[in-house]
XYZ file of C-alpha atoms in Angstrom:
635
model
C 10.370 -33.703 -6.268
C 11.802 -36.129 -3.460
C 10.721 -34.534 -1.268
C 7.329 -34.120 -2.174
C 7.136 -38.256 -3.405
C 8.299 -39.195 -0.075
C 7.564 -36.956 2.545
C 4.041 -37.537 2.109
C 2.279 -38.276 5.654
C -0.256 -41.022 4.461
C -1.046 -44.281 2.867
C -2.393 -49.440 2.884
C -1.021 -52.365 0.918
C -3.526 -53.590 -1.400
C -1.885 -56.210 -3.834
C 1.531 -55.943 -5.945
C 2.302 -54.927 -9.513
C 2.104 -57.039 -12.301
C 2.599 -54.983 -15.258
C 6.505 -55.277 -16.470
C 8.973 -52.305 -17.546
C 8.612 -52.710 -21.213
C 4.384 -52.293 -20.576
C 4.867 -49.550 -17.907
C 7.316 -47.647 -20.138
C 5.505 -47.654 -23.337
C 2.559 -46.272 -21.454
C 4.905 -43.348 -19.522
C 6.888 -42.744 -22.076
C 8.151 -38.974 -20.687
C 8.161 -39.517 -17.632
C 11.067 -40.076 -15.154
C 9.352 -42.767 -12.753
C 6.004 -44.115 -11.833
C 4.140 -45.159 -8.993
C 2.920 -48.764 -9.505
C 1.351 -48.642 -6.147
C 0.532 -45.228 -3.867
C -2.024 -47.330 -1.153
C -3.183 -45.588 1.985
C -5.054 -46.825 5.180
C -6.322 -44.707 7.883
C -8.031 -46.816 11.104
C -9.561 -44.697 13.287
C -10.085 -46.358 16.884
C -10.426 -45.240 20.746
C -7.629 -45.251 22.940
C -8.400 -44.438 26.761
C -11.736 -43.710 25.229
C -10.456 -40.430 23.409
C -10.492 -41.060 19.066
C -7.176 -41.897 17.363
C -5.722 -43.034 14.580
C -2.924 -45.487 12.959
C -2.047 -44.592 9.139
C -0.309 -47.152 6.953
C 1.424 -46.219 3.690
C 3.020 -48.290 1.343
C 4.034 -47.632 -2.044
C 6.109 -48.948 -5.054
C 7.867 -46.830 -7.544
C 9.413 -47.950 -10.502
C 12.626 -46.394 -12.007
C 11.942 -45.296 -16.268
C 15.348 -44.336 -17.606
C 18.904 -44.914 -16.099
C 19.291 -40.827 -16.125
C 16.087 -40.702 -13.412
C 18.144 -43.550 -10.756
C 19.748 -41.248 -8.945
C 16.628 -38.588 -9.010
C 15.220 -41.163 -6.324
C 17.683 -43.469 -4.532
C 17.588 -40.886 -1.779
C 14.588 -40.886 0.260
C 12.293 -40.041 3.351
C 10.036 -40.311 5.745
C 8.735 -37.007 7.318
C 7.150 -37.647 11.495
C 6.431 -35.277 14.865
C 5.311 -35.806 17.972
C 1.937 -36.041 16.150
C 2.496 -38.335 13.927
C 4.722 -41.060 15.521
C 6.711 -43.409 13.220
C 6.448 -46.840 14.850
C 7.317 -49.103 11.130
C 9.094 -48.648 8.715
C 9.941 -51.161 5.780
C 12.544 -50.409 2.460
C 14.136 -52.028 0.148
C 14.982 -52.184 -4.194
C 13.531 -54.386 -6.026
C 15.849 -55.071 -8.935
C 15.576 -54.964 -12.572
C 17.131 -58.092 -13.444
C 16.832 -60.503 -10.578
C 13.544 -59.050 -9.087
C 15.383 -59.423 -5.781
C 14.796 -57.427 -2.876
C 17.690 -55.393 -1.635
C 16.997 -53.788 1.946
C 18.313 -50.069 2.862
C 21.162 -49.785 4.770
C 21.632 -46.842 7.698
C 18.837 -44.560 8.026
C 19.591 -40.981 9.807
C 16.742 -39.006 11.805
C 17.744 -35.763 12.072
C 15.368 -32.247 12.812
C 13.645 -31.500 9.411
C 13.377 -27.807 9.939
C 15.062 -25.328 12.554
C 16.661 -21.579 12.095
C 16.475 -18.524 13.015
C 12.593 -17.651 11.717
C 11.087 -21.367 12.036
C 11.451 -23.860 14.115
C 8.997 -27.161 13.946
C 9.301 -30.773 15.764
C 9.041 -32.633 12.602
C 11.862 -34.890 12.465
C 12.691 -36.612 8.741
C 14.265 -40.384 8.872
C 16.307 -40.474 5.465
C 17.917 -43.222 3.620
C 19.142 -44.515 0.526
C 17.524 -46.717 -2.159
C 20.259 -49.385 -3.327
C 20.631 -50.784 -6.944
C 18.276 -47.938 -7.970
C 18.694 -48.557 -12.061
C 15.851 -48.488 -14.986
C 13.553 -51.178 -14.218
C 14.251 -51.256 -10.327
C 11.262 -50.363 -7.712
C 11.864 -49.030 -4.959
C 9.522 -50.135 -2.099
C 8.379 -48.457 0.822
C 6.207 -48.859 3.364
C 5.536 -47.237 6.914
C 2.814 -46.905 9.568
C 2.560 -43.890 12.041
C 0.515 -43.235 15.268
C -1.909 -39.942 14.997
C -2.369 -39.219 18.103
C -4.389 -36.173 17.971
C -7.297 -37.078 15.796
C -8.639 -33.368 15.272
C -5.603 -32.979 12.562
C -6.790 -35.593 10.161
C -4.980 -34.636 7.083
C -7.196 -34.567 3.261
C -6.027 -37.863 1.267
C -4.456 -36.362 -2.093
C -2.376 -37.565 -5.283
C 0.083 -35.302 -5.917
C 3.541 -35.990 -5.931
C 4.559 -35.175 -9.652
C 4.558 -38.385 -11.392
C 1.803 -40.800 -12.700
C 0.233 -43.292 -10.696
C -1.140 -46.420 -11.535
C -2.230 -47.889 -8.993
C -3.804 -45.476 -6.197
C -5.918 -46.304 -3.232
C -6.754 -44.836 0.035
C -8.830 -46.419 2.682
C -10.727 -45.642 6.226
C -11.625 -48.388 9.006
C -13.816 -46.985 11.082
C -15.351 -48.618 14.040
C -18.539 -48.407 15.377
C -18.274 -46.177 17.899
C -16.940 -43.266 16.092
C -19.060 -41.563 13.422
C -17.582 -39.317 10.392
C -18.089 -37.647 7.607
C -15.918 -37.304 3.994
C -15.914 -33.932 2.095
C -14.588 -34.514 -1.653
C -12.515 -31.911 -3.704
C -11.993 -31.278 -6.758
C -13.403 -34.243 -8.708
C -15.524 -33.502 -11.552
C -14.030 -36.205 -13.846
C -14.945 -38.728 -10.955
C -11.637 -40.105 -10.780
C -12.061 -40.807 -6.961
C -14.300 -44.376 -6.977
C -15.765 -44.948 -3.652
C -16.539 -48.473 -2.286
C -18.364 -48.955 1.179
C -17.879 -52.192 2.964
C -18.607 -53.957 6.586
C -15.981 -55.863 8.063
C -16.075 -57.270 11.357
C -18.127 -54.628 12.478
C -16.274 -52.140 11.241
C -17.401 -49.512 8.016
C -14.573 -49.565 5.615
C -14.438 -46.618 3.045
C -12.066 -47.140 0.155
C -11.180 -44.954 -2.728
C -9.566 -45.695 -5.796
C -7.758 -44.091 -8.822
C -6.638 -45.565 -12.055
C -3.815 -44.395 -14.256
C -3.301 -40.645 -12.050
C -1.491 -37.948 -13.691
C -1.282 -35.005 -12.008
C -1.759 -31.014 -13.859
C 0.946 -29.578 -15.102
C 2.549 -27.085 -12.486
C 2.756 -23.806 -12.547
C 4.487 -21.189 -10.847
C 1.234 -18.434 -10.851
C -0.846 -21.037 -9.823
C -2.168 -21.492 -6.005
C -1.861 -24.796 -3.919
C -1.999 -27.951 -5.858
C -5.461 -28.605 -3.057
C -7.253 -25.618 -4.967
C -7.494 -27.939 -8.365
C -6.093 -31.115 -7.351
C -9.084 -34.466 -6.015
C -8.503 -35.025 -2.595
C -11.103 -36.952 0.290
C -11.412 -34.713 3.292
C -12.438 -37.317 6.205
C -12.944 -36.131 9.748
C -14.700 -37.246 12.957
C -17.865 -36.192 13.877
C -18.899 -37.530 17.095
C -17.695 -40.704 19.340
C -18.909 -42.938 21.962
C -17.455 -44.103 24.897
C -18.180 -45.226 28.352
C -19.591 -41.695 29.577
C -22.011 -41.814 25.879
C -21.830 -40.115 22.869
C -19.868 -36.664 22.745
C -19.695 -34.669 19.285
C -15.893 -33.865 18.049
C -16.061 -31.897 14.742
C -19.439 -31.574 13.394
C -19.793 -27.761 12.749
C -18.178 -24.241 13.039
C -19.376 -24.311 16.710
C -16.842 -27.891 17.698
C -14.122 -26.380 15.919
C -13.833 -23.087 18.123
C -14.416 -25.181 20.927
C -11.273 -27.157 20.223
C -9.463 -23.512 19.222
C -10.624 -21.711 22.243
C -9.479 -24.405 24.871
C -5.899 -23.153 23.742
C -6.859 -19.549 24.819
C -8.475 -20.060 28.066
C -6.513 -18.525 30.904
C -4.974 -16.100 28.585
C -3.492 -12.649 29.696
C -5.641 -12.943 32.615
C -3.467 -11.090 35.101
C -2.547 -7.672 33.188
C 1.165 -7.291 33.557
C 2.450 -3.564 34.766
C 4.986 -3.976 32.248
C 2.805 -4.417 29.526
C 1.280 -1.495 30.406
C 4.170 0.751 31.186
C 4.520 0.216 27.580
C 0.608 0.625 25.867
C 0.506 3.660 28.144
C 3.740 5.341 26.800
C 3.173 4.308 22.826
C -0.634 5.727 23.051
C 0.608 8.841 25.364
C -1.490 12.012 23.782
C -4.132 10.154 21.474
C -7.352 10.532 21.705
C -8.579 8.635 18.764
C -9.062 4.726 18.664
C -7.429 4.110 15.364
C -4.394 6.212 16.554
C -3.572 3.989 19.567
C -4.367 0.923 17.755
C -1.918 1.914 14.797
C 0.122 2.957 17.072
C 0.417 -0.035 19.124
C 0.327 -2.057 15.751
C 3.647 -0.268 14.892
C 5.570 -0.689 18.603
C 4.366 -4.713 18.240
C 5.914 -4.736 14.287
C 8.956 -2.867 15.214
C 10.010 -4.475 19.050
C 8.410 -8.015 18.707
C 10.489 -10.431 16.085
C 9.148 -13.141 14.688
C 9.776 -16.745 14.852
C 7.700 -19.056 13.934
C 6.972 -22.473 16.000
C 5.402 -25.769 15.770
C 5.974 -28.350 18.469
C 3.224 -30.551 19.524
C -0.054 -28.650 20.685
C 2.747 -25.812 21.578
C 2.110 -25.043 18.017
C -1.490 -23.855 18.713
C -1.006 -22.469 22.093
C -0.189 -18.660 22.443
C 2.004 -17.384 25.053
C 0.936 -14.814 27.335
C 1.692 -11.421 26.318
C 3.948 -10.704 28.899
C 6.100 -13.457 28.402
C 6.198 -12.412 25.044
C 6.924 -8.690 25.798
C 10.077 -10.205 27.734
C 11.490 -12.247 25.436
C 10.944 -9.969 22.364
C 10.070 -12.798 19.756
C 6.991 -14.721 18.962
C 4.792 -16.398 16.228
C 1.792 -15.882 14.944
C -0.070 -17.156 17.721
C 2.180 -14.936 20.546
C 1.574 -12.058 18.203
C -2.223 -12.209 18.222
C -1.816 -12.367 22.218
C 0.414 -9.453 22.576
C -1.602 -7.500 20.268
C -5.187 -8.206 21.787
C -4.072 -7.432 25.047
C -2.166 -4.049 24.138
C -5.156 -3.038 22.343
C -7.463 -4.108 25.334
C -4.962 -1.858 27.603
C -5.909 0.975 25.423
C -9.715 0.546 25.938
C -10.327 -0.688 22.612
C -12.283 -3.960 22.158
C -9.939 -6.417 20.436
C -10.277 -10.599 20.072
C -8.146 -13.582 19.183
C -8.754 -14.801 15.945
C -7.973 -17.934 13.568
C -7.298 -17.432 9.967
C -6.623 -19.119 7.051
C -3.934 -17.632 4.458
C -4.786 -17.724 0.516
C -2.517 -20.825 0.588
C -5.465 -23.197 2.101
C -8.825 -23.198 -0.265
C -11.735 -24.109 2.251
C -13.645 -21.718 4.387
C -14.769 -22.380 7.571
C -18.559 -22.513 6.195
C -18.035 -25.398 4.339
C -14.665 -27.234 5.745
C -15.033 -26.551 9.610
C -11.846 -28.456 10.187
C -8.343 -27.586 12.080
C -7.309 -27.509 8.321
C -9.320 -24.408 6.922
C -6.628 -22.474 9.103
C -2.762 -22.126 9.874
C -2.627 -18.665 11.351
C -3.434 -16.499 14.020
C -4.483 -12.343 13.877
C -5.969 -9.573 16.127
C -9.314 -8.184 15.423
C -10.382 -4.847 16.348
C -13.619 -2.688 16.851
C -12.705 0.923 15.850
C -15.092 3.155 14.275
C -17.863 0.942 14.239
C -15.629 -1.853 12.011
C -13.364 -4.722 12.222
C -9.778 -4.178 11.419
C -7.282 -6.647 11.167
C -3.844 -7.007 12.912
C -1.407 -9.261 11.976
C 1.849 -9.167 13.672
C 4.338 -11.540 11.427
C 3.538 -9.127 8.704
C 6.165 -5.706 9.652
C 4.705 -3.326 7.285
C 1.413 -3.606 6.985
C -1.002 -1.163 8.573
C -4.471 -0.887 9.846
C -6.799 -0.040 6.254
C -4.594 -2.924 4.688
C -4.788 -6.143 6.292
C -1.912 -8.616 4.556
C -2.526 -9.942 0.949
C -2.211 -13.565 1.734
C -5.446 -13.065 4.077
C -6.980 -10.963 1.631
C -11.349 -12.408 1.200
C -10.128 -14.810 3.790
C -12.887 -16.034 6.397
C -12.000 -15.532 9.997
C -13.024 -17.101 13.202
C -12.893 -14.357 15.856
C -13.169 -15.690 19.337
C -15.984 -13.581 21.584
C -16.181 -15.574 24.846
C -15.400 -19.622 25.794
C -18.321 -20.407 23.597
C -19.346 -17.359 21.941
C -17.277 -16.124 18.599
C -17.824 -14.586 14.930
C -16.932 -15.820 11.047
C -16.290 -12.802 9.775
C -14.745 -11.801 6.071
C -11.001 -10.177 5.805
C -11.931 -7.506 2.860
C -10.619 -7.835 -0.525
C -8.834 -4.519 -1.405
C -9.921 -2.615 -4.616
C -7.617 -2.213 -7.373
C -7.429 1.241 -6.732
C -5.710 0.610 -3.337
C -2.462 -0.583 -4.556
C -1.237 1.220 -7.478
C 1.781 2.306 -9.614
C 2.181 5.794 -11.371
C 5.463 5.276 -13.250
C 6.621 8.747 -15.264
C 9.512 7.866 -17.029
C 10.951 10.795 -19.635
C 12.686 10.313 -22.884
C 15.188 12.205 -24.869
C 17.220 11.013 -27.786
C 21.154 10.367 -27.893
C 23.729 9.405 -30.048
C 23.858 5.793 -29.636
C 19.813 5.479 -28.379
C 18.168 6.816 -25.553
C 18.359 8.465 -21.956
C 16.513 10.044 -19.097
C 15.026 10.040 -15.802
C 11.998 7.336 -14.273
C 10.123 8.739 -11.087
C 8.096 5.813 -10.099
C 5.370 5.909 -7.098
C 3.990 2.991 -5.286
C 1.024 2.982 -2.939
C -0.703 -0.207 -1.027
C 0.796 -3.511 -1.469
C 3.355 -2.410 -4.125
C 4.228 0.084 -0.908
C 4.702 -2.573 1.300
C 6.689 -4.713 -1.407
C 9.475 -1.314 -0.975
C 9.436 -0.942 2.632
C 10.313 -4.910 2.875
C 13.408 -4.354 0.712
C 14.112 -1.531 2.497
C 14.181 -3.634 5.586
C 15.723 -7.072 4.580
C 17.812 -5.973 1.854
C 21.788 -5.048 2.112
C 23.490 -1.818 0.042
C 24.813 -4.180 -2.285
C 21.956 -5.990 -3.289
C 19.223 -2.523 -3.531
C 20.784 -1.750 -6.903
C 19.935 -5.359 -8.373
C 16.696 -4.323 -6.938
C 15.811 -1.284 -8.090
C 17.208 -2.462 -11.853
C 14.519 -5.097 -11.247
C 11.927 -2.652 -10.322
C 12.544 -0.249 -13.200
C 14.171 -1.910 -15.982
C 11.921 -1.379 -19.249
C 12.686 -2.051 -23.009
C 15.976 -3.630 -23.546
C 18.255 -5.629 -21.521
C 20.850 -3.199 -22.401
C 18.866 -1.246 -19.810
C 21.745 0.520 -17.640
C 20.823 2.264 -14.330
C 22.789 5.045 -13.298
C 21.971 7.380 -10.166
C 19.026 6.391 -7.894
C 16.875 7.209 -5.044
C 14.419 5.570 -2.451
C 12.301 7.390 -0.529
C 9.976 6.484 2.184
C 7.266 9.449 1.676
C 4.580 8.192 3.900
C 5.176 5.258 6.217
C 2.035 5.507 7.665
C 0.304 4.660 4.369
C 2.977 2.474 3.002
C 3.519 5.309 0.094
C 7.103 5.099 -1.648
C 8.904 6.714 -4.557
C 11.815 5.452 -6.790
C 13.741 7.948 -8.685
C 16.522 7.384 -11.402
C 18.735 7.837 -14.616
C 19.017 5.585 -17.033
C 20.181 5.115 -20.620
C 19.145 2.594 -23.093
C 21.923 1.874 -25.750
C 20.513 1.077 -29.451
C 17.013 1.792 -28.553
C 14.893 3.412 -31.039
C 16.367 4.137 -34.627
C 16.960 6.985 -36.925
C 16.947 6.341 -40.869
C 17.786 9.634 -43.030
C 15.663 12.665 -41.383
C 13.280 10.274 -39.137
C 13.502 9.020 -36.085
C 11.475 5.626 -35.094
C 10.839 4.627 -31.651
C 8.489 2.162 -29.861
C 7.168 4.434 -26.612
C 5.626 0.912 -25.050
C 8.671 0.667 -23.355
C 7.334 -1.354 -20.766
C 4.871 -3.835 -22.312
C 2.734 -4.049 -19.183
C 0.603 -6.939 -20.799
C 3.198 -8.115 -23.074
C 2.476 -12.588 -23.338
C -0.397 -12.890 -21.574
C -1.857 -15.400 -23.716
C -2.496 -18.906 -21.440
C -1.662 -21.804 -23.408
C -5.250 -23.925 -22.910
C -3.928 -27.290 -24.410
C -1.424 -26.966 -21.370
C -2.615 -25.294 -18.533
C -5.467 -26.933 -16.310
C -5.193 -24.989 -13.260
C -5.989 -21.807 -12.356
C -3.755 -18.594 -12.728
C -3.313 -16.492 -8.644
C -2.783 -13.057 -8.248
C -1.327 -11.593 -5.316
C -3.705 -8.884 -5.098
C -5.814 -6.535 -7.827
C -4.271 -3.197 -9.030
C -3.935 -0.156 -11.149
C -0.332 0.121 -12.982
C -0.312 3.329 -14.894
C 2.890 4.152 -17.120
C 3.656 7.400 -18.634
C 6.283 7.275 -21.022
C 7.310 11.181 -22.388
C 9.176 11.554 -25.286
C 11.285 15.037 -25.858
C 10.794 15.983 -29.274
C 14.279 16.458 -30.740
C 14.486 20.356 -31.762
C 13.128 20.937 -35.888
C 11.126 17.642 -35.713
C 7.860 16.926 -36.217
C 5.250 13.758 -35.072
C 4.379 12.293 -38.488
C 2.657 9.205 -37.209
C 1.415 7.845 -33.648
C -0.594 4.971 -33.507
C -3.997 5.011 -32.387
C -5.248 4.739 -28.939
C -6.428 1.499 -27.702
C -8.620 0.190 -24.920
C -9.562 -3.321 -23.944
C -11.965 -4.590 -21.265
C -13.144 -7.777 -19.726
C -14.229 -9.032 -16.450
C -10.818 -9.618 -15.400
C -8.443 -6.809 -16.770
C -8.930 -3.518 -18.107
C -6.202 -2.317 -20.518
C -5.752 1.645 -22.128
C -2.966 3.105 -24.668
C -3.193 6.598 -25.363
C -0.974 8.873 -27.091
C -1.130 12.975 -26.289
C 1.126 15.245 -27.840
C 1.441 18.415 -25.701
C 4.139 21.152 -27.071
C 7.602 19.261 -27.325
C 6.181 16.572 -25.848
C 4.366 13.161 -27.168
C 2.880 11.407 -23.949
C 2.046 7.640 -24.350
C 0.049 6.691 -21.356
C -0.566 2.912 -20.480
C -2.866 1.745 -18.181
C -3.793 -1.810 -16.668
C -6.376 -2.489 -14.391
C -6.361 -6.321 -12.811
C -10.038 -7.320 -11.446
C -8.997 -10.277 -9.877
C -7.308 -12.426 -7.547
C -8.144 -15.665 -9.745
C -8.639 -16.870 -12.699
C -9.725 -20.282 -13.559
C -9.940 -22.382 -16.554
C -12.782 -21.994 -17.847
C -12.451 -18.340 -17.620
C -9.040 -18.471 -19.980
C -11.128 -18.227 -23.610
C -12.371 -14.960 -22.423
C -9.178 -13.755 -20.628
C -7.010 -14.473 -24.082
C -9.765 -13.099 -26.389
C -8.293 -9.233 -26.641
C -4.633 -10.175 -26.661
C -3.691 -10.840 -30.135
C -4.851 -7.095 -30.590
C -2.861 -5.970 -27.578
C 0.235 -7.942 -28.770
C -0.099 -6.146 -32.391
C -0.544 -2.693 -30.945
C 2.820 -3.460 -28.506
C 4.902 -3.619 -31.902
C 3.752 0.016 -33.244
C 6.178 2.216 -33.495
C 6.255 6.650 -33.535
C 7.523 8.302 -36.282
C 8.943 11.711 -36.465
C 10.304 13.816 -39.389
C 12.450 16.821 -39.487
C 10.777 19.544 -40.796
């Protein structure tokens, strides 16, 4: 939460609080601390006639409860090379005395740097003093934007109410923009529009702000959260009036100038290599997989962001050399192996699940943070991502999944084309897990199959994880019905790598599941409840509810029936169906064997609130059937 209240990157002063404790506190009563103030000013001006920008922030946050003090007396301020800090003013406000106690040492230190990510934003930390209920704590801070394409949206969201919230844009007359607003059909966001000494001022204000509830299932707080998107759209200076980011067209302008000059001298190297990985195929989607797989397996990533660095790729053969890029150095390495193979191939910007807009209606710098291959073979576009080290050609990476992409063609010629959203029947899970009786419960064996993106999911752990921790995850993987669950012997098995198909195979025992009273034996063969509390609380939940992908789960669980026994009751079958999930329970009794066969369908990669009536309408029926229970008599 500190991290989130302070790092923010925005924010204007706009008057002080008046409202006392006692006031703020009977209002709040729950909550751990309140913003009095959370003001924001963006001026946007020309500086050797190219647009920039100065944003102010300034904020006051009062302490409720002497248990919440030390929850935020440590604080920061989050900058880069793109965001200078050239201010910065802190102090405490006290309780009692109302006076103003300034911060002592502050630290700058490199806010994020190991062995997968490395970025230039520094973070200047402090301390709060006299932090106690009552206290404020005051900050305020300006920073130079010095690259005015990277505007960031103007949001509220830092986890605790806010009375007083305001942001604000001076812009002057020779720079033109626009405002996109998210998000806002309660009309929270009030918009006055003022002159001012020539200048347009925009300002924005919010009253009493609470944030949704969080959860952990839901996507980024900017898919349900109001925010103000501003941006430039054109500029004027001494040589007239020149557009900046007006449409789909200025963006890949700005995107392309990082490519020019790329991988224009092939490298022999380079193609030593594409020659000897694509040796004997003939057909296109061979090489490319092919050349997909050298690229995943030879080429680590690390991911960087330093200054326009962080949007410029390397060329491929530096890349090939030093065996490590990011996403950017991936989609260069990749689109010029594939172009050494004779296949067409193109950089291409992306946006992962993580960012809501599209670049039809947001064409901004901010619609994407990532950077694939696209390919031509057999008459369609496949995807290549190299950060991703198991995915393959027919299943581009989840978190792109209905993603728009901009695919660059020539200096001024590209493509928005549409990542594919992969059926449920793509990623699947056939579970077969058999059943016999014992003394003090139950036993057996689980062979459990997984194709697509649950395939991917095992080849990862396969990968990352050590010997000692597969165990915890295979228990994790097939632990059903009790948490007495114990896992004996197991197996993993890579069956296809080219299709990402992969099979988990083990004993088990259950202690004290299922019961037998006098000559019948009772038993619940739901032993994993693959819909079990579904039901969305609607007084709670706001937001909307994410899914990593759709898919098909089917569970067969197959009961031995104990010698001189017979099956005296089995419930009846059941099958629900919506829009968004499909649901089956059958029961099949087949010699000395009583098959119960679950099966869920998900539809969906997200549901949203006013879809959650419909979603929880079938579920108190689900949740009955999940307590039914076989019976079976001895003869």
């Amino acid at each position: 939460m500190n991290k989130s209240i302070w790092g923010l990157l925005l924010m204007l002063p706009l008057g002080s609080f008046a409202q006392s404790y006692q006031e703020i506190a009977a209002k709040y009563p729950n909550e751990p601390a309140v913003f009095l103030k959370y003001h924001s000013q963006l001026r946007l001006y020309l500086q050797n006639e190219q647009p920039v920008a100065e944003r102010i922030q300034e904020q006051d946050l009062m302490v409720l409860g002497q248990n919440n003090a030390g929850m935020f007396s440590r604080s920061a301020v989050y900058h880069s090379s793109f965001n200078e800090l050239t201010a910065l003013e802190a102090y405490t406000i006290t309780a009692d005395t109302k006076k103003k106690v300034p911060i002592g040492e502050r630290k700058t230190i490199a806010s994020s740097s190991n062995a997968v990510f490395y970025d230039d934003v520094k973070e200047t930390s402090f301390d709060f003093p006299s932090m106690a209920t009552g206290a404020v704590a005051h900050l305020k801070y300006t920073q130079f934007l010095k690259e005015a394409h990277l505007l960031n949206p103007f949001s509220y969201s830092v986890g605790v109410p806010g009375v007083d919230v305001a942001f604000s844009v001076t812009v002057p007359a020779e720079i033109e923009i626009n405002y996109i607003i998210k998000n806002d059909t309660k009309g929270l966001l009030q918009l006055k529009k003022e002159k001012k000494k020539g200048q347009t001022v925009y300002t924005w204000t919010m009253k009493d702000v609470k944030n949704e509830t969080r959860f952990g299932d839901a996507p980024d707080e900017s898919y349900y959260e109001p925010h103000v998107i501003v941006y430039i759209t054109s500029y004027t200076n001494s040589s007239g009036k020149h557009p900046f980011l007006n449409s789909v067209a200025d963006l890949y302008k700005w995107n392309a100038a990082f490519t020019k000059g790329l991988n224009e001298q092939p490298d022999p190297t380079l193609k030593r290599i594409t020659d000897s990985v694509t040796n004997g195929l003939k057909d296109d989607k061979a090489k490319a997989s092919a050349i997909y797989k050298w690229v995943q397996k030879n080429i680590r990533y690390v991911a960087f962001e330093n200054g326009l660095e962080g949007f410029r790729p390397r060329q491929a053969a530096e890349v090939c050399s030093k065996r490590y890029g990011d996403c950017k150095d991936m989609s260069s390495i990749l689109t010029q192996m594939l172009r050494m193979a004779g296949i067409q191939a193109n950089y291409t910007w992306i946006g992962t699940r993580d960012i809501p807009y599209q670049y039809s209606n947001v064409p901004l710098p901010i619609v994407d943070n990532h950077m694939i291959a696209s390919a031509f073979i057999n008459n369609q576009w496949m995807f290549l991502d190299g950060t991703s080290p198991n995915s393959i050609l027919s299943l581009p990476p989840s978190a792109i999944q209905g993603k728009q992409a901009l695919m660059g063609i020539s200096d001024t010629a590209f493509k928005v084309l549409e990542i594919p959203i992969m059926a449920s029947g793509t990623n699947t899970v056939v579970d077969s897990t058999f059943i016999r009786f014992t003394n003090n419960g139950i036993a057996g064996t689980e062979s459990v199959w997984y194709n697509g993106y649950f395939g991917e999911d095992i080849y990862n752990a396969v990968q990352y994880l050590d010997a000692k921790s597969m165990k915890d995850y295979v228990k994790s993987r097939l632990t059903k019905a009790s948490n007495k669950y114990l896992l004996n012997e197991y197996n993993i098995k890579q069956t296809a790598p080219a299709e990402k198909t992969a099979n988990i195979s083990a004993d088990y025992e259950i202690p004290d599941y299922g019961k037998k009273i006098g000559n019948e034996f009772y038993i619940n063969l739901n032993l994993g409840k693959l819909f079990n509390d579904q039901t969305i609380d609607t007084a709670k939940r706001k937001v909307p509810k994410e899914f990593d992908y759709k898919y098909e789960i089917t569970a067969n669980h197959i009961l031995e029936i104990p010698e001189g026994y017979a099956v005296t009751y089995k419930p009846a079958d059941l099958l629900v169906e919506n829009d968004f999930y499909k649901l089956s329970i059958t029961y099949k009794q087949t010699g000395k064997q009583l098959i119960a066969t679950q099966k869920l369908v998900n539809k969906i990669l997200m549901l949203q609130p006013n879809q959650f009536a419909e979603w929880n309408k079938p579920l108190a029926k689900v949740q009955a059937h999940y307590k039914e229970q076989v019976v079976l008599e001895k003869k």
